[in-house]
C-alpha positions in Angstrom: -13.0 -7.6 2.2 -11.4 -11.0 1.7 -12.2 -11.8 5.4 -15.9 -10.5 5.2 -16.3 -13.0 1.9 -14.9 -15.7 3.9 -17.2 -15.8 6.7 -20.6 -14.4 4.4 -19.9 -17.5 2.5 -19.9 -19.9 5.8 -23.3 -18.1 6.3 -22.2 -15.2 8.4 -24.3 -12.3 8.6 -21.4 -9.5 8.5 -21.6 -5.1 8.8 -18.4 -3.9 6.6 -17.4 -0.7 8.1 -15.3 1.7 5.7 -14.2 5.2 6.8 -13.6 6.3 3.3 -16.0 7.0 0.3 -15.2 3.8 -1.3 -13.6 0.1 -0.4 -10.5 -1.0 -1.4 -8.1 1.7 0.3 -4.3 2.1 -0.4 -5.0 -1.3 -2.8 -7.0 1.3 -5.5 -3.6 2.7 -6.4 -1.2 -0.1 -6.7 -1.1 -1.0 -10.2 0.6 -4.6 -10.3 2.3 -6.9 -8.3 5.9 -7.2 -8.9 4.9 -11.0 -10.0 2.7 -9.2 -12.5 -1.1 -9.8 -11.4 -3.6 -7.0 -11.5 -3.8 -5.5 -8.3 -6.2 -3.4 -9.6 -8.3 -5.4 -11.4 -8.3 -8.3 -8.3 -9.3 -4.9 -5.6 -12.2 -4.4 -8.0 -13.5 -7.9 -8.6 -13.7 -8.0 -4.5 -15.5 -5.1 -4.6 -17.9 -6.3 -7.2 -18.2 -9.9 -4.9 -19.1 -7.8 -1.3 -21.7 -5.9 -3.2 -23.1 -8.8 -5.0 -23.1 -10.9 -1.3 -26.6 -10.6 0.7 -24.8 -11.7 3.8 -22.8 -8.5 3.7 -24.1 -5.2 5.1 -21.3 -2.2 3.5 -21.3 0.9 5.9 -19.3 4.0 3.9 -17.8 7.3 5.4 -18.7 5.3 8.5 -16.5 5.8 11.6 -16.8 3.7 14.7 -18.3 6.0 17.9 -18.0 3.2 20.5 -17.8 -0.2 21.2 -18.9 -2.4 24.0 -19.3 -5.9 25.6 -17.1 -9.0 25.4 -16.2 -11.8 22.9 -19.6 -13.0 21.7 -21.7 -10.2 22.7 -20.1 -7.3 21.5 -22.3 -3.6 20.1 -20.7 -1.2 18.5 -22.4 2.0 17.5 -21.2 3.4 14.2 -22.0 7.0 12.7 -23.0 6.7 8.8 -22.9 9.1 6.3 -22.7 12.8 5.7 -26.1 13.0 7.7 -24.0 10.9 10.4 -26.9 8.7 11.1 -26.4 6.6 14.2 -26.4 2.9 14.3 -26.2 0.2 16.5 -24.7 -3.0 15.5 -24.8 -6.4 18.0 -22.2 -9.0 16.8 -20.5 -11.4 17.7 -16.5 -11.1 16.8 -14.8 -7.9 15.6 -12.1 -8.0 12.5 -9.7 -4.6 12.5 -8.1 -4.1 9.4 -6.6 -0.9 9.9 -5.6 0.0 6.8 -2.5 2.4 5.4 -1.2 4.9 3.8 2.0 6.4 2.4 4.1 8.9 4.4 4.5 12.0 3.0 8.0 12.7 4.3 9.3 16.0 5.3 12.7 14.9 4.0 14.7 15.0 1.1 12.9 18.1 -0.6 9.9 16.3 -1.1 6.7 18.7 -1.7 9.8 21.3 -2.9 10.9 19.6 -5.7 8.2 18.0 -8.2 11.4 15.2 -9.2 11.0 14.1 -5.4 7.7 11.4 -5.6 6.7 8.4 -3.3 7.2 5.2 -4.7 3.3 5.1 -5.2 3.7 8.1 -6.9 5.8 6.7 -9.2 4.2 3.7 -10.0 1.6 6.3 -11.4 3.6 7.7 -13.3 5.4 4.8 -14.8 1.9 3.6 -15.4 0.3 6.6 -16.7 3.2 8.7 -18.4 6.0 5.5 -19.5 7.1 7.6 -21.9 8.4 10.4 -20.4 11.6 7.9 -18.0 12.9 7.1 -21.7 15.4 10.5 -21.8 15.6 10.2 -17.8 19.3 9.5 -17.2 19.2 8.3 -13.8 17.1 8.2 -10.9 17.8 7.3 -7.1 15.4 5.7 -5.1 15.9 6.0 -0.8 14.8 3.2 1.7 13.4 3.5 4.8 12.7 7.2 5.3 10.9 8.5 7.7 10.8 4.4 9.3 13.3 2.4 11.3 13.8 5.3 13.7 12.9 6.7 16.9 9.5 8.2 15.4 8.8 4.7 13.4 10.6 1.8 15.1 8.6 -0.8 12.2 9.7 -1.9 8.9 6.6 -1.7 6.4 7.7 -4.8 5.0 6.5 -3.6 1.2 8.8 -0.9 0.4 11.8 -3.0 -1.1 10.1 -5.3 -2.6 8.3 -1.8 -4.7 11.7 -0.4 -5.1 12.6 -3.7 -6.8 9.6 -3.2 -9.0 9.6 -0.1 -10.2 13.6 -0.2 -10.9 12.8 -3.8 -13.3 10.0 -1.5 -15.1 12.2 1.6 -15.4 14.9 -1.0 -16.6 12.3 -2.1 -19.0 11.7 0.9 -20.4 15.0 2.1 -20.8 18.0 -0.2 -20.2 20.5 2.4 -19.8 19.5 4.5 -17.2 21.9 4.3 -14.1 19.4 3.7 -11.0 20.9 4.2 -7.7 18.5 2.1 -4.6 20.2 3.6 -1.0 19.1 0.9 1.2 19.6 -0.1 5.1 18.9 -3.6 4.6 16.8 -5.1 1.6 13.5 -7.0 2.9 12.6 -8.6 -0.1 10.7 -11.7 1.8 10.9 -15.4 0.5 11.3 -15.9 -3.3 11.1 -12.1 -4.4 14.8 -12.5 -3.2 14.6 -13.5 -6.8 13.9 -10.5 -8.2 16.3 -8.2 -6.0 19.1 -10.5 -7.9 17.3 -9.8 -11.2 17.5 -6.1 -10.6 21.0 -6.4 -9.8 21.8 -8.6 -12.9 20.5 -5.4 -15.0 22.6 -3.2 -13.3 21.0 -1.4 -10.6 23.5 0.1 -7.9 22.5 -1.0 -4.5 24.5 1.4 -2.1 23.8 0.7 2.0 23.9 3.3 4.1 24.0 3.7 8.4 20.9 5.3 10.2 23.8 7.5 12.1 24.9 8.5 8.3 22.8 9.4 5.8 
């Protein structure tokens, strides 16, 4: 979205394709950034801007069929809709933003135990439900599963850095519980080293442990 503003607003005719319902993606459920901003609020106010652009053409429940040509004379030919319509699209450049979304792991008693959550699913929770982490004693978070291994050789890149987060609001909301953050290396890029220090200052229990041990 941020790129299709970009170029509408240099007087680019652009076609947003979205697979899903809705824009915005993964960004819909992240609630802030551990700086603090609205992550919600900023998704929707992009939303509101490609809507409100007339340079901007917003396919959804789109997928692409194919895709032909070269560097300046691309045409793609999209299917739209629940009556899968077909469309054909001649442009000039093509921008893949892939999107993501969480793994659901098939470790650690996750989808058997309802105490096992995603760190997205916490965030819910701790957004939703703050309340109900006041009598929780202690709480362990886990790095890296299911990534940094033969199946997933890449780092996400965003999962310390939400560990970090979610340990200063649990911290916030009750000061004494003991959290526990098993960690291969902490990735928390440029100055949100800052907050990794923080989290430590309020006594969270960083433990590392080896690929070969878990």
């Amino acid at each position: 979205m941020v790129s299709a503003l970009a170029l509408a607003r240099q007087g680019v005719r652009v076609h947003l394709v979205e697979k899903g319902e809705r824009l915005g993606g993964l960004g819909r459920r992240i609630r802030n950034s551990i700086e603090g901003g609205d992550v919600r609020a900023y998704v929707q106010e992009l939303i509101k801007e490609v809507y409100g652009n007339l340079s901007i053409l917003v396919y959804t429940e789109t997928d692409l069929v194919e895709i032909s040509g070269y560097v300046g004379n691309f045409l793609s030919t999209i299917s739209v809709g629940k009556r899968l319509t077909v469309k054909k699209i001649s442009h000039g450049a093509t921008i893949v933003a892939t999107g993501a979304e969480e793994l659901k792991p098939k470790a650690y008693l996750f989808g058997k135990d309802q105490r096992v959550v995603t760190l997205l699913q916490l965030e819910e929770e701790l957004d939703e439900h703050p309340d109900g982490f006041r009598d929780c004693g202690s709480l362990v978070m886990i790095q890296c599963v299911g990534s940094r291994d033969d199946e997933r050789s890449y780092c996400s890149k965003v999962c310390c850095t939400q560990a970090i987060k979610a340990a200063l609001t649990l911290k916030t909301i009750s000061p004494g519980m003991e959290i526990y953050i098993l960690y291969r290396d902490m990735r928390t890029y440029g100055f949100r080293e800052d907050y990794y220090r923080k989290a430590a200052d309020k006594g969270v229990i960083f433990i590392r442990y080896d690929l070969n041990d878990k």
